[in-house]
């Protein structure tokens, strides 16, 4: 009975964000970061971003602006928290993401919210070690008409340590076809 009580107490504490209880730590160890988590941890730091967005379609002239992304690995090493800031003309933009690796589902997971969208995007993805590419997919909502908007986010780490991020969307605004809407070149600050 005491063992069952400790199990429920540990689960309740975890659900409330309290953490492990000292008595239950030996029986229920805290998860440790895996090799997959270390791939995300490599993105920790401050990154300068050059953003090319295509508001009139992928074949139009790109609008170019600058931004900054700050990534922090949370204590325990299981999650990467990201804050992205930029100016698009006179409009300030802020986005926030949380990324991790779900070792039960065997896939990368994440969420994204930003100042231009009223909905949360839930992401899942995979990593290709050969090309150093992390690809997430998720469904969002088009802020223009409320329709479903499928998203694909592709981030490739280059040999020099820089990253290239490309955002594709598919929805009524793209004629049902996948369209590149943004590309970001990231350089990590020293």
PDB file of C-alpha atoms in Angstrom:
ATOM      1  CA  UNK A   1       0.000   0.000   0.000  1.00  0.00           C
ATOM      2  CA  UNK A   2       2.832   2.401   0.860  1.00  0.00           C
ATOM      3  CA  UNK A   3       4.514   1.625  -2.477  1.00  0.00           C
ATOM      4  CA  UNK A   4       1.258   2.454  -4.344  1.00  0.00           C
ATOM      5  CA  UNK A   5       0.890   5.664  -2.336  1.00  0.00           C
ATOM      6  CA  UNK A   6       4.432   6.767  -3.258  1.00  0.00           C
ATOM      7  CA  UNK A   7       3.778   6.012  -6.918  1.00  0.00           C
ATOM      8  CA  UNK A   8       0.644   8.216  -6.938  1.00  0.00           C
ATOM      9  CA  UNK A   9       2.397  10.917  -4.933  1.00  0.00           C
ATOM     10  CA  UNK A  10       5.273  10.941  -7.424  1.00  0.00           C
ATOM     11  CA  UNK A  11       2.856  11.111 -10.393  1.00  0.00           C
ATOM     12  CA  UNK A  12       0.869  13.926  -8.758  1.00  0.00           C
ATOM     13  CA  UNK A  13       4.030  15.867  -7.967  1.00  0.00           C
ATOM     14  CA  UNK A  14       5.235  15.438 -11.539  1.00  0.00           C
ATOM     15  CA  UNK A  15       1.906  16.610 -12.953  1.00  0.00           C
ATOM     16  CA  UNK A  16       2.034  19.691 -10.743  1.00  0.00           C
ATOM     17  CA  UNK A  17       5.570  20.462 -11.821  1.00  0.00           C
ATOM     18  CA  UNK A  18       6.952  19.878  -8.339  1.00  0.00           C
ATOM     19  CA  UNK A  19       9.485  17.290  -9.452  1.00  0.00           C
ATOM     20  CA  UNK A  20      10.516  14.018  -7.939  1.00  0.00           C
ATOM     21  CA  UNK A  21      10.051  13.266  -4.306  1.00  0.00           C
ATOM     22  CA  UNK A  22      13.231  12.281  -2.517  1.00  0.00           C
ATOM     23  CA  UNK A  23      11.756   9.011  -1.234  1.00  0.00           C
ATOM     24  CA  UNK A  24      10.622   7.950  -4.704  1.00  0.00           C
ATOM     25  CA  UNK A  25      13.718   8.984  -6.684  1.00  0.00           C
ATOM     26  CA  UNK A  26      15.406   5.610  -6.457  1.00  0.00           C
ATOM     27  CA  UNK A  27      12.264   3.772  -7.495  1.00  0.00           C
ATOM     28  CA  UNK A  28      11.299   6.271 -10.256  1.00  0.00           C
ATOM     29  CA  UNK A  29      14.472   7.863 -11.645  1.00  0.00           C
ATOM     30  CA  UNK A  30      14.299  11.168 -13.503  1.00  0.00           C
ATOM     31  CA  UNK A  31      14.776  10.709 -17.287  1.00  0.00           C
ATOM     32  CA  UNK A  32      18.213  11.610 -18.642  1.00  0.00           C
ATOM     33  CA  UNK A  33      18.927  13.338 -21.953  1.00  0.00           C
ATOM     34  CA  UNK A  34      19.526  11.023 -24.901  1.00  0.00           C
ATOM     35  CA  UNK A  35      21.623  11.526 -28.046  1.00  0.00           C
ATOM     36  CA  UNK A  36      18.493  13.041 -29.616  1.00  0.00           C
ATOM     37  CA  UNK A  37      18.275  15.656 -26.849  1.00  0.00           C
ATOM     38  CA  UNK A  38      21.929  16.548 -27.435  1.00  0.00           C
ATOM     39  CA  UNK A  39      21.135  17.393 -31.061  1.00  0.00           C
ATOM     40  CA  UNK A  40      18.661  19.995 -29.809  1.00  0.00           C
ATOM     41  CA  UNK A  41      21.087  21.217 -27.124  1.00  0.00           C
ATOM     42  CA  UNK A  42      23.568  22.160 -29.867  1.00  0.00           C
ATOM     43  CA  UNK A  43      21.159  24.984 -30.766  1.00  0.00           C
ATOM     44  CA  UNK A  44      21.544  26.621 -27.344  1.00  0.00           C
ATOM     45  CA  UNK A  45      22.794  30.202 -27.487  1.00  0.00           C
ATOM     46  CA  UNK A  46      22.067  33.474 -29.255  1.00  0.00           C
ATOM     47  CA  UNK A  47      21.658  33.399 -33.021  1.00  0.00           C
ATOM     48  CA  UNK A  48      21.545  36.338 -35.447  1.00  0.00           C
ATOM     49  CA  UNK A  49      18.995  35.747 -38.184  1.00  0.00           C
ATOM     50  CA  UNK A  50      18.606  37.040 -41.724  1.00  0.00           C
ATOM     51  CA  UNK A  51      14.988  36.452 -42.693  1.00  0.00           C
ATOM     52  CA  UNK A  52      13.611  36.212 -46.209  1.00  0.00           C
ATOM     53  CA  UNK A  53       9.826  36.104 -46.284  1.00  0.00           C
ATOM     54  CA  UNK A  54       7.612  35.750 -49.332  1.00  0.00           C
ATOM     55  CA  UNK A  55       4.276  37.454 -48.533  1.00  0.00           C
ATOM     56  CA  UNK A  56       3.237  37.464 -52.225  1.00  0.00           C
ATOM     57  CA  UNK A  57       4.250  33.859 -52.888  1.00  0.00           C
ATOM     58  CA  UNK A  58       7.486  31.889 -53.220  1.00  0.00           C
ATOM     59  CA  UNK A  59       8.236  33.275 -56.700  1.00  0.00           C
ATOM     60  CA  UNK A  60       7.944  36.899 -55.596  1.00  0.00           C
ATOM     61  CA  UNK A  61      10.762  39.135 -54.434  1.00  0.00           C
ATOM     62  CA  UNK A  62      11.690  38.360 -50.842  1.00  0.00           C
ATOM     63  CA  UNK A  63      11.200  40.838 -48.024  1.00  0.00           C
ATOM     64  CA  UNK A  64      14.475  40.776 -46.048  1.00  0.00           C
ATOM     65  CA  UNK A  65      14.741  41.658 -42.370  1.00  0.00           C
ATOM     66  CA  UNK A  66      16.881  40.806 -39.348  1.00  0.00           C
ATOM     67  CA  UNK A  67      16.045  38.990 -36.130  1.00  0.00           C
ATOM     68  CA  UNK A  68      17.533  37.343 -33.064  1.00  0.00           C
ATOM     69  CA  UNK A  69      16.800  33.910 -31.617  1.00  0.00           C
ATOM     70  CA  UNK A  70      17.778  32.985 -28.061  1.00  0.00           C
ATOM     71  CA  UNK A  71      17.677  29.264 -27.211  1.00  0.00           C
ATOM     72  CA  UNK A  72      18.009  27.890 -23.699  1.00  0.00           C
ATOM     73  CA  UNK A  73      18.255  24.271 -22.596  1.00  0.00           C
ATOM     74  CA  UNK A  74      16.030  23.809 -19.554  1.00  0.00           C
ATOM     75  CA  UNK A  75      17.466  22.218 -16.392  1.00  0.00           C
ATOM     76  CA  UNK A  76      17.635  18.456 -16.851  1.00  0.00           C
ATOM     77  CA  UNK A  77      18.514  18.768 -20.555  1.00  0.00           C
ATOM     78  CA  UNK A  78      15.215  17.431 -21.941  1.00  0.00           C
ATOM     79  CA  UNK A  79      13.778  20.626 -23.474  1.00  0.00           C
ATOM     80  CA  UNK A  80      15.007  23.542 -25.572  1.00  0.00           C
ATOM     81  CA  UNK A  81      13.102  26.824 -25.097  1.00  0.00           C
ATOM     82  CA  UNK A  82      13.322  29.334 -27.942  1.00  0.00           C
ATOM     83  CA  UNK A  83      12.456  33.043 -28.145  1.00  0.00           C
ATOM     84  CA  UNK A  84      12.585  34.708 -31.573  1.00  0.00           C
ATOM     85  CA  UNK A  85      12.289  38.483 -32.100  1.00  0.00           C
ATOM     86  CA  UNK A  86      12.233  40.458 -35.352  1.00  0.00           C
ATOM     87  CA  UNK A  87      10.749  43.536 -36.969  1.00  0.00           C
ATOM     88  CA  UNK A  88       8.697  43.173 -40.143  1.00  0.00           C
ATOM     89  CA  UNK A  89       8.479  46.778 -41.311  1.00  0.00           C
ATOM     90  CA  UNK A  90       6.696  48.630 -38.526  1.00  0.00           C
ATOM     91  CA  UNK A  91       5.426  45.415 -36.934  1.00  0.00           C
ATOM     92  CA  UNK A  92       7.282  43.822 -34.044  1.00  0.00           C
ATOM     93  CA  UNK A  93       7.238  40.026 -34.070  1.00  0.00           C
ATOM     94  CA  UNK A  94       7.856  37.590 -31.248  1.00  0.00           C
ATOM     95  CA  UNK A  95       7.640  33.816 -31.395  1.00  0.00           C
ATOM     96  CA  UNK A  96       8.228  31.163 -28.748  1.00  0.00           C
ATOM     97  CA  UNK A  97       8.877  27.464 -29.120  1.00  0.00           C
ATOM     98  CA  UNK A  98       9.568  24.463 -26.925  1.00  0.00           C
ATOM     99  CA  UNK A  99      11.296  21.458 -28.440  1.00  0.00           C
ATOM    100  CA  UNK A 100      12.238  18.039 -27.111  1.00  0.00           C
ATOM    101  CA  UNK A 101      12.498  14.386 -27.976  1.00  0.00           C
ATOM    102  CA  UNK A 102       9.725  12.049 -26.873  1.00  0.00           C
ATOM    103  CA  UNK A 103      11.576   8.813 -26.157  1.00  0.00           C
ATOM    104  CA  UNK A 104       8.284   6.925 -25.828  1.00  0.00           C
ATOM    105  CA  UNK A 105       6.954   7.960 -29.254  1.00  0.00           C
ATOM    106  CA  UNK A 106      10.494   7.985 -30.727  1.00  0.00           C
ATOM    107  CA  UNK A 107      10.083  11.379 -32.377  1.00  0.00           C
ATOM    108  CA  UNK A 108      10.918  15.015 -31.895  1.00  0.00           C
ATOM    109  CA  UNK A 109       8.078  17.137 -30.545  1.00  0.00           C
ATOM    110  CA  UNK A 110       7.452  20.823 -30.094  1.00  0.00           C
ATOM    111  CA  UNK A 111       5.047  23.717 -29.864  1.00  0.00           C
ATOM    112  CA  UNK A 112       5.091  27.180 -31.417  1.00  0.00           C
ATOM    113  CA  UNK A 113       3.168  30.398 -30.708  1.00  0.00           C
ATOM    114  CA  UNK A 114       3.785  33.860 -32.107  1.00  0.00           C
ATOM    115  CA  UNK A 115       2.429  37.382 -32.219  1.00  0.00           C
ATOM    116  CA  UNK A 116       0.936  36.937 -35.717  1.00  0.00           C
ATOM    117  CA  UNK A 117      -1.162  33.831 -35.058  1.00  0.00           C
ATOM    118  CA  UNK A 118      -4.062  33.247 -32.654  1.00  0.00           C
ATOM    119  CA  UNK A 119      -3.461  29.495 -32.450  1.00  0.00           C
ATOM    120  CA  UNK A 120      -0.931  27.065 -31.020  1.00  0.00           C
ATOM    121  CA  UNK A 121       0.984  24.884 -33.465  1.00  0.00           C
ATOM    122  CA  UNK A 122       1.827  21.395 -32.181  1.00  0.00           C
ATOM    123  CA  UNK A 123       4.760  19.813 -34.001  1.00  0.00           C
ATOM    124  CA  UNK A 124       6.275  16.379 -34.452  1.00  0.00           C
ATOM    125  CA  UNK A 125       9.262  15.415 -36.480  1.00  0.00           C
ATOM    126  CA  UNK A 126      12.361  13.451 -37.270  1.00  0.00           C
ATOM    127  CA  UNK A 127      16.094  13.983 -37.682  1.00  0.00           C
ATOM    128  CA  UNK A 128      18.241  12.895 -40.620  1.00  0.00           C
ATOM    129  CA  UNK A 129      21.796  12.517 -39.271  1.00  0.00           C
ATOM    130  CA  UNK A 130      23.297  12.211 -42.757  1.00  0.00           C
ATOM    131  CA  UNK A 131      22.081  15.668 -43.829  1.00  0.00           C
ATOM    132  CA  UNK A 132      21.899  17.148 -40.279  1.00  0.00           C
ATOM    133  CA  UNK A 133      18.286  18.074 -40.971  1.00  0.00           C
ATOM    134  CA  UNK A 134      15.466  18.274 -38.445  1.00  0.00           C
ATOM    135  CA  UNK A 135      12.006  18.312 -40.027  1.00  0.00           C
ATOM    136  CA  UNK A 136       8.838  19.123 -38.080  1.00  0.00           C
ATOM    137  CA  UNK A 137       5.248  19.071 -39.314  1.00  0.00           C
ATOM    138  CA  UNK A 138       2.150  20.440 -37.658  1.00  0.00           C
ATOM    139  CA  UNK A 139      -1.249  21.954 -38.275  1.00  0.00           C
ATOM    140  CA  UNK A 140      -2.123  25.552 -37.576  1.00  0.00           C
ATOM    141  CA  UNK A 141      -4.845  28.007 -38.464  1.00  0.00           C
ATOM    142  CA  UNK A 142      -4.591  30.657 -41.175  1.00  0.00           C
ATOM    143  CA  UNK A 143      -5.024  34.055 -39.447  1.00  0.00           C
ATOM    144  CA  UNK A 144      -6.620  35.504 -42.618  1.00  0.00           C
ATOM    145  CA  UNK A 145      -9.604  33.166 -42.949  1.00  0.00           C
ATOM    146  CA  UNK A 146      -9.455  30.633 -40.087  1.00  0.00           C
ATOM    147  CA  UNK A 147      -8.830  27.696 -42.421  1.00  0.00           C
ATOM    148  CA  UNK A 148      -6.502  24.781 -41.643  1.00  0.00           C
ATOM    149  CA  UNK A 149      -2.883  25.461 -42.471  1.00  0.00           C
ATOM    150  CA  UNK A 150      -0.402  22.574 -42.644  1.00  0.00           C
ATOM    151  CA  UNK A 151       3.158  23.574 -41.789  1.00  0.00           C
ATOM    152  CA  UNK A 152       6.526  21.995 -42.453  1.00  0.00           C
ATOM    153  CA  UNK A 153       9.623  23.390 -40.739  1.00  0.00           C
ATOM    154  CA  UNK A 154      13.003  22.219 -42.033  1.00  0.00           C
ATOM    155  CA  UNK A 155      16.195  23.148 -40.169  1.00  0.00           C
ATOM    156  CA  UNK A 156      19.589  22.097 -41.521  1.00  0.00           C
ATOM    157  CA  UNK A 157      22.870  22.558 -39.657  1.00  0.00           C
ATOM    158  CA  UNK A 158      25.726  23.396 -42.026  1.00  0.00           C
ATOM    159  CA  UNK A 159      29.327  22.284 -41.648  1.00  0.00           C
ATOM    160  CA  UNK A 160      30.376  25.740 -40.383  1.00  0.00           C
ATOM    161  CA  UNK A 161      27.824  25.529 -37.531  1.00  0.00           C
ATOM    162  CA  UNK A 162      25.332  27.941 -39.086  1.00  0.00           C
ATOM    163  CA  UNK A 163      21.743  26.847 -39.681  1.00  0.00           C
ATOM    164  CA  UNK A 164      19.197  27.298 -42.449  1.00  0.00           C
ATOM    165  CA  UNK A 165      15.500  27.182 -41.580  1.00  0.00           C
ATOM    166  CA  UNK A 166      12.761  26.962 -44.204  1.00  0.00           C
ATOM    167  CA  UNK A 167       9.039  27.225 -43.485  1.00  0.00           C
ATOM    168  CA  UNK A 168       6.534  25.701 -45.907  1.00  0.00           C
ATOM    169  CA  UNK A 169       2.761  26.020 -45.654  1.00  0.00           C
ATOM    170  CA  UNK A 170      -0.128  24.283 -47.370  1.00  0.00           C
ATOM    171  CA  UNK A 171      -3.687  25.622 -47.213  1.00  0.00           C
ATOM    172  CA  UNK A 172      -6.393  27.573 -48.998  1.00  0.00           C
ATOM    173  CA  UNK A 173      -4.109  30.632 -49.225  1.00  0.00           C
ATOM    174  CA  UNK A 174      -1.527  28.550 -51.157  1.00  0.00           C
ATOM    175  CA  UNK A 175      -4.068  26.927 -53.471  1.00  0.00           C
ATOM    176  CA  UNK A 176      -3.685  23.639 -51.619  1.00  0.00           C
ATOM    177  CA  UNK A 177      -0.050  23.338 -52.713  1.00  0.00           C
ATOM    178  CA  UNK A 178       3.011  23.417 -50.488  1.00  0.00           C
ATOM    179  CA  UNK A 179       4.639  26.861 -50.690  1.00  0.00           C
ATOM    180  CA  UNK A 180       7.848  28.215 -49.210  1.00  0.00           C
ATOM    181  CA  UNK A 181       6.867  31.246 -47.139  1.00  0.00           C
ATOM    182  CA  UNK A 182      10.070  31.955 -45.220  1.00  0.00           C
ATOM    183  CA  UNK A 183      13.754  31.125 -45.135  1.00  0.00           C
ATOM    184  CA  UNK A 184      16.111  32.099 -42.301  1.00  0.00           C
ATOM    185  CA  UNK A 185      19.900  31.964 -42.202  1.00  0.00           C
ATOM    186  CA  UNK A 186      21.188  31.690 -38.608  1.00  0.00           C
ATOM    187  CA  UNK A 187      24.681  32.548 -37.378  1.00  0.00           C
ATOM    188  CA  UNK A 188      25.553  31.762 -33.769  1.00  0.00           C
ATOM    189  CA  UNK A 189      27.131  34.515 -31.715  1.00  0.00           C
ATOM    190  CA  UNK A 190      30.507  33.685 -30.176  1.00  0.00           C
TER     191      UNK A 190
END
